Each structure stands twice: as structure tokens, then as C-alpha cells.
Coordinates of C-alpha atoms in Angstrom, one line a residue:
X1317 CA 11.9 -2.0 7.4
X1318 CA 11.8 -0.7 3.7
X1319 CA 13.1 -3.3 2.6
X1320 CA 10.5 -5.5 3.6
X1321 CA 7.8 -3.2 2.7
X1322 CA 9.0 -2.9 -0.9
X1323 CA 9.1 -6.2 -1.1
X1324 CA 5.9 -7.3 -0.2
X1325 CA 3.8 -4.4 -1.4
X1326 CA 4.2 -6.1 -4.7
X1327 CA 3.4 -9.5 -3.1
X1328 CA -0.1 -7.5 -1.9
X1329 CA -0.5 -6.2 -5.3
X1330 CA -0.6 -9.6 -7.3
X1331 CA -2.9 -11.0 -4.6
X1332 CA -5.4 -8.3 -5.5
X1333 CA -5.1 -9.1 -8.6
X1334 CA -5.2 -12.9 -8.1
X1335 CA -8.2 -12.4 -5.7
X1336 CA -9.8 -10.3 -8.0
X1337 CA -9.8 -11.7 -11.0
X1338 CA -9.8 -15.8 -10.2
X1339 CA -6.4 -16.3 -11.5
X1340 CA -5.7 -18.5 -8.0
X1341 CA -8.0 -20.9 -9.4
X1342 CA -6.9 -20.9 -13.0
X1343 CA -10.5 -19.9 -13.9
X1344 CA -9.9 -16.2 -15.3
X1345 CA -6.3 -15.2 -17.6
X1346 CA -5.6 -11.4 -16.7
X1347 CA -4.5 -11.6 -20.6
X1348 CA -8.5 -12.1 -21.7
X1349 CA -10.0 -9.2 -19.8
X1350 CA -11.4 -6.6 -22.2
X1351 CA -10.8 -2.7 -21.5
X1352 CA -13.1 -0.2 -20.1
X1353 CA -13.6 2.9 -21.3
X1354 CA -13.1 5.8 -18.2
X1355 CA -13.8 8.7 -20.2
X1356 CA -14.8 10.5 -23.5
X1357 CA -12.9 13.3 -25.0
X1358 CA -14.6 14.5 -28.2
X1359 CA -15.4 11.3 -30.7
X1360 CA -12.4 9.4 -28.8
X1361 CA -12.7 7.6 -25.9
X1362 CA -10.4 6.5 -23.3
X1363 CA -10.0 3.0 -22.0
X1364 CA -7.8 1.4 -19.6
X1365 CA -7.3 -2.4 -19.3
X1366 CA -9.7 -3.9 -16.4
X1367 CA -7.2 -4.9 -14.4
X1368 CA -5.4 -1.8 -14.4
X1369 CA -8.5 -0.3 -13.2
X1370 CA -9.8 -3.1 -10.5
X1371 CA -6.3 -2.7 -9.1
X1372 CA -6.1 1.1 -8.8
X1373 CA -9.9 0.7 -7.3
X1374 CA -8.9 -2.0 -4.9
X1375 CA -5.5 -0.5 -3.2
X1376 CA -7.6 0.5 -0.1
X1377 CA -7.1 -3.1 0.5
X1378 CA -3.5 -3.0 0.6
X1379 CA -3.3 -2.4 4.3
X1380 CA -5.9 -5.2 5.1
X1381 CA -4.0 -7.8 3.4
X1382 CA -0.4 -6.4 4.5
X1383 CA -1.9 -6.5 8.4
X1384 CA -4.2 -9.6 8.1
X1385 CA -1.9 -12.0 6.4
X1386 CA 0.8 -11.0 8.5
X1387 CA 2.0 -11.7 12.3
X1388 CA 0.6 -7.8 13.0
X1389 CA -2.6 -9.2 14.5
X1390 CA -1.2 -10.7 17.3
X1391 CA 1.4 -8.5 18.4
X1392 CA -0.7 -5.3 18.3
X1393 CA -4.2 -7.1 20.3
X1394 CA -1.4 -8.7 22.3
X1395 CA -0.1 -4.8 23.3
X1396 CA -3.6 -3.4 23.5
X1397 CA -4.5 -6.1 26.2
X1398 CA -0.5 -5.4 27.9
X1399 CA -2.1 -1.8 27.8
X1400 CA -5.0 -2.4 29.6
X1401 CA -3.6 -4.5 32.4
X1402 CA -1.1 -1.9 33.3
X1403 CA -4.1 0.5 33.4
X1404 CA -1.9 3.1 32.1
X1405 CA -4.9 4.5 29.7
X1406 CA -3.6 6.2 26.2
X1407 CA -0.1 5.4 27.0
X1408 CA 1.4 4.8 25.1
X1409 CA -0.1 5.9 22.6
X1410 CA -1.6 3.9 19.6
X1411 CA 0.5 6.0 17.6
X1412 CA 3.8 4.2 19.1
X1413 CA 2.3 1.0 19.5
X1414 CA 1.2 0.5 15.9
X1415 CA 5.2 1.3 15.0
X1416 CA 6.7 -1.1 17.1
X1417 CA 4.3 -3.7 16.0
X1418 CA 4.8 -3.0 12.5
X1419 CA 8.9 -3.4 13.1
X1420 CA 8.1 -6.7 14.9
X1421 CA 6.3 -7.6 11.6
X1422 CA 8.7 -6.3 9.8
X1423 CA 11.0 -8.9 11.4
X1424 CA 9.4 -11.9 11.6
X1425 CA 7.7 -11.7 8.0
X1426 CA 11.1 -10.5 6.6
X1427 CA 12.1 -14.4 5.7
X1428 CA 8.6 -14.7 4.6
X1429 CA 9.0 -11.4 2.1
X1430 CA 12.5 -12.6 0.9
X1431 CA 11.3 -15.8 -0.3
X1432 CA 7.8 -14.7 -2.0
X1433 CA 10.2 -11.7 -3.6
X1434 CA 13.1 -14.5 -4.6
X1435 CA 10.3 -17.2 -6.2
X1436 CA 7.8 -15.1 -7.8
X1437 CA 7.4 -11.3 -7.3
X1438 CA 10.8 -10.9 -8.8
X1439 CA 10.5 -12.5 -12.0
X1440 CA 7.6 -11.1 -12.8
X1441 CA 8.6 -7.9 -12.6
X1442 CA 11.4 -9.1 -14.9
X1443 CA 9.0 -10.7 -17.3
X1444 CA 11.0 -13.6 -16.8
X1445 CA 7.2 -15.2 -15.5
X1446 CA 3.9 -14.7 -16.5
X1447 CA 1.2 -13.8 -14.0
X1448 CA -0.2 -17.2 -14.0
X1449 CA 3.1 -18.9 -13.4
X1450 CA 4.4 -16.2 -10.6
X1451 CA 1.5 -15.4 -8.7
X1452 CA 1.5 -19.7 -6.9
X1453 CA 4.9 -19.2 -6.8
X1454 CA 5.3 -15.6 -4.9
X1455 CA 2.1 -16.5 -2.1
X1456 CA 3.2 -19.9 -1.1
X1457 CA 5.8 -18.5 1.4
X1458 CA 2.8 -16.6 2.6
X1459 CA 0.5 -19.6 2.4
X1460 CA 3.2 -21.8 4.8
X1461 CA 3.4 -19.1 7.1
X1462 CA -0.5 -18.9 7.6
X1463 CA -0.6 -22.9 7.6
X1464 CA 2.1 -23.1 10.5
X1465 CA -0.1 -20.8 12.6
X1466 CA -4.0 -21.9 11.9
X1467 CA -5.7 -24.3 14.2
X1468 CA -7.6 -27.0 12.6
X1469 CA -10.7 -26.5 13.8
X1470 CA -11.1 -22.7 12.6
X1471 CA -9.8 -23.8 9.2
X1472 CA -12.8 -26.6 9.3
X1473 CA -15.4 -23.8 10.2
X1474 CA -14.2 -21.6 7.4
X1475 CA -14.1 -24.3 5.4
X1476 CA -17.7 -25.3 6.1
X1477 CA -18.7 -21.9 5.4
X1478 CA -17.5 -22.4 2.0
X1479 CA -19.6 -24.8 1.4
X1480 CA -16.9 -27.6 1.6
X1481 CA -16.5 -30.5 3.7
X1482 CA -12.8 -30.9 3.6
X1483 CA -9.4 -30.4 1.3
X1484 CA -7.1 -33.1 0.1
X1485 CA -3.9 -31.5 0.7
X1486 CA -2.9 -27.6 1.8
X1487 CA -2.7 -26.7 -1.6
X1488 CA -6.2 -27.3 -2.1
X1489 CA -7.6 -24.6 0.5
X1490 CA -8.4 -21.2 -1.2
X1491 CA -6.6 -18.1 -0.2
X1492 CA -9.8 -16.9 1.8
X1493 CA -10.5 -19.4 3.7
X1494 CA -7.4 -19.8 4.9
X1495 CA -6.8 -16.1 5.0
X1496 CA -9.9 -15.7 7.4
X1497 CA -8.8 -18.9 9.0
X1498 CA -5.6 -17.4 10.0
X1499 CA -6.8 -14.2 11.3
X1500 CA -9.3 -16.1 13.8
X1501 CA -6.4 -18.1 15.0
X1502 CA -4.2 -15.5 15.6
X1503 CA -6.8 -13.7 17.3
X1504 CA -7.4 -16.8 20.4
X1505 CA -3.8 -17.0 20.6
X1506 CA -3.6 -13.3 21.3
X1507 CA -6.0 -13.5 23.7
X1508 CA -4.3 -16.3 25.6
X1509 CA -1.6 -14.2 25.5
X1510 CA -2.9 -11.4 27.1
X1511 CA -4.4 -13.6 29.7
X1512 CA -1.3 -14.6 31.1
X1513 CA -0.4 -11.4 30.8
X1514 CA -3.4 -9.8 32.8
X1515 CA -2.8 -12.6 35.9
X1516 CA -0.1 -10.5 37.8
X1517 CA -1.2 -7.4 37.6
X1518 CA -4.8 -8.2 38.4
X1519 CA -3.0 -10.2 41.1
X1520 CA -1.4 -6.3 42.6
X1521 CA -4.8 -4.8 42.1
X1522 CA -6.4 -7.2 44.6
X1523 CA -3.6 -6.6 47.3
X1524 CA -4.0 -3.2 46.9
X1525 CA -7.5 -3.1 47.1
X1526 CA -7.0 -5.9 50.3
X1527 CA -4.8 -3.5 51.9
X1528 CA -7.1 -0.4 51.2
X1529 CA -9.9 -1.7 52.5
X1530 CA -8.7 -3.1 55.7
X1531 CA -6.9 0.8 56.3
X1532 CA -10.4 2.2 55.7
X1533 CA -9.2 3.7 53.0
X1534 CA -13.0 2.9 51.0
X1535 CA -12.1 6.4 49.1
X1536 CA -9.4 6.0 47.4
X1537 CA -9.4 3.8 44.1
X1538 CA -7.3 1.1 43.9
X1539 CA -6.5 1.5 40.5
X1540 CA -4.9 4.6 41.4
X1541 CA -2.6 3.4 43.8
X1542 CA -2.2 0.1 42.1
X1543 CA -0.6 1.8 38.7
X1544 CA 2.8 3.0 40.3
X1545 CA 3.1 -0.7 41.6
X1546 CA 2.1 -2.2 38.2
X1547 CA 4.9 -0.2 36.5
X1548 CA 7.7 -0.7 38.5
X1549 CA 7.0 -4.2 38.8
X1550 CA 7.2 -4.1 34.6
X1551 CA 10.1 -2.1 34.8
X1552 CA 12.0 -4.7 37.3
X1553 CA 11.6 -7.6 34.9
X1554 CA 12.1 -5.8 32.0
X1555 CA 8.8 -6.3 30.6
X1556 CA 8.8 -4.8 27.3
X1557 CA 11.8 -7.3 26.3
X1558 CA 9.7 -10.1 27.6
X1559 CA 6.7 -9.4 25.7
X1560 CA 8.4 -9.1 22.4
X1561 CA 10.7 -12.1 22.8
X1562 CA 7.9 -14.2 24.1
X1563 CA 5.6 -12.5 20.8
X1564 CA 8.6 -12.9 18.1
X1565 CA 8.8 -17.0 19.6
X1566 CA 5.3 -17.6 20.0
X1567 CA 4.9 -18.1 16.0
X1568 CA 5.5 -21.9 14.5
X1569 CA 8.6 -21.4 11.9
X1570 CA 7.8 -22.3 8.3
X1571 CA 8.7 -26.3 7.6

């Protein structure tokens, strides 16, 4: 889990600087923006490199691209849905569910991180690359991931949004089209998800409620006496390992 955070942090970083600054599109060198001056002391003045300062401004966005680029979206709407339909309310909590989701991620991107790290991050912190030449190389393991995940026809409405009609090859489609792309196609598939996993137990609910009302039993909620059932019935099948296998195989691996 470090691991893999350390070594795409530095991934996120260059693509806020690459997003920033136009360097994906070979329309801006990071080497030709001026300083800025942050503060006066005296006659002298102090100035920072714009770059240095548009990335310290624009690490809020760290998390966003760490979660949104990643498989986190799925598995964490895909456990707030298994959540719901076993009615158990704040448990658990978001606290624990946002930790295992980020070990799953953790896992499945690790191949992902390895090679971005390998191909581009690496040398570049080894000034073995330039910016220019590492940044392609260090996002397009992060790029095929994305690719092997998007459905066509939400990377045709993104890319109609942008003002295009169509791209000659994958290479072609800007990071944020295919970044927004991604995120609305993992988003249907999580919900698909969480469909199948909603049938069963909505399935106890209505034989609970059956059984209720033809006691007389108008009362009592059926939710109530439904959630016992619900849980053993995960419990029996081993639920949690179910989810999380079907989760960690439900995303196409990288060609």
C-alpha cells in the first residue's frame, strides 16, 4: 500500500503539471514559463518559478485524480449500494469502507503504478528524461487502463462535448475527455453491480413482508425483521469475499 502510493503520487504530480500547463499537447515547455514574484521584502522581491507555484496551488487535486483515474470509483459506489441493500445503516462505517476500497485500489492499480514509475516517473526524477519526454511516457499505463474500461458511447459524448467529432487512434483523445469518460463508465458499471447485488436481498424483504402481513403483524416493519435474515444469509455465502473477487475481476486487464 505505500509502495503504491509513493509511486503514483509522483505520477498525480506530473499530471497536474501536464494538465496545467499544456505540456500533453506539446503546446506549452514547463522550461519557458516566467517566475512570479510572491512577496516583497524591502527593495528585493521574491519569485518562484510558475510552475512551482501552480503545482503547490493545485495539490488539492491530488486526491481527485488519485480516486478518479483509478478503479476506487467502482469499488467504493459498488459498497455503498452493498450497504444499502443490507439495510444495515452506518455500518460499517465510511471510515472502514473507504480503507478497504483504497487497498483494493491499491491492488489492482499496483501493475498500473509499477509500469508508469518503471517508463517515466522514474527517470525523471533521475534527470535521465525531460518533462516533455517522461510525462507520455509515465501516463500511458494509466491511459490503457482507462481505455480497457470506457464504453464507446460515453467517450463519443465526452468527445462531442469537446467540440470533436471523432479521434484517429487512442493516442489522439485528450487526458480529459477520456478522464471524464472513464469516470462515467465506471459509474453504470457500478450501478449494474449493485443491481445484482440489491435482487436477493430485496427478494428476503418481500417474504418477510408476505409473511408479516398475512400474521397481522401490520406493525412491525419489515425492514426490521428482514436485517437479521439479510446478514446471515451474507455471512453463509461469504459475501464480503464474493464482492471483492467479483470487483477485483470485473475490470478488463491492460492489452
Amino acid at each position: 500500500m505505500p509502495v503504491f502510493f509513493a509511486r503514483f503520487a509522483p505520477l498525480c504530480l506530473l499530471t497536474l503539471v501536464g494538465l496545467s500547463f499544456g505540456v500533453w499537447t506539446g503546446s506549452v515547455s514547463a522550461a519557458d514559463l516566467p517566475p512570479v514574484t510572491v512577496a516583497q521584502v524591502g527593495e528585493d522581491s521574491i519569485s518562484v518559478p510558475l510552475q512551482i507555484l501552480a503545482l503547490m496551488t493545485a495539490l488539492s487535486v491530488l486526491p481527485a485524480l488519485l480516486l478518479g483515474m483509478t478503479a476506487f470509483t467502482r469499488i467504493i459506489v459498488v459498497f455503498a449500494l452493498l450497504r444499502q441493500a443490507l439495510g444495515t445503516g452506518q455500518t460499517p462505517s465510511n471510515q472502514i469502507l473507504l480503507g478497504l476500497a483504497l487497498f483494493i485500489t491499491a491492488l489492482i492499480m499496483a501493475p498500473v503504478a509499477d509500469a508508469s514509475w518503471t517508463q517515466g516517473v522514474q527517470p525523471y526524477l533521475d534527470d535521465q528524461m525531460s518533462f516533455a519526454e517522461a510525462w507520455p511516457k509515465a501516463i500511458q499505463p494509466v491511459r490503457d487502463f482507462m481505455f480497457a474500461q470506457v464504453r464507446e458511447n460515453d467517450l463519443m459524448l465526452f468527445a462531442g462535448l469537446a467540440g470533436t467529432e471523432g479521434y484517429t487512434s487512442s493516442d489522439a483523445v485528450p487526458l480529459h475527455v477520456l478522464a471524464a469518460s472513464f469516470i462515467t463508465s465506471e459509474l453504470k458499471t457500478a450501478f449494474q453491480i449493485g443491481f445484482f447485488l440489491f435482487v436477493p436481498f430485496v427478494i428476503i424483504d418481500l417474504v418477510v413482508a408476505s409473511v408479516l402481513m398475512s400474521m397481522g403483524m401490520m406493525m412491525l416493519s419489515p425492514m426490521l425483521v428482514s436485517a437479521p435474515f439479510k446478514i446471515l444469509l451474507f455471512v453463509l455465502v461469504d459475501g464480503w469475499v464474493l464482492v471483492i473477487g467479483s470487483l477485483a475481476g470485473s475490470f478488463q486487464l491492460v492489452p
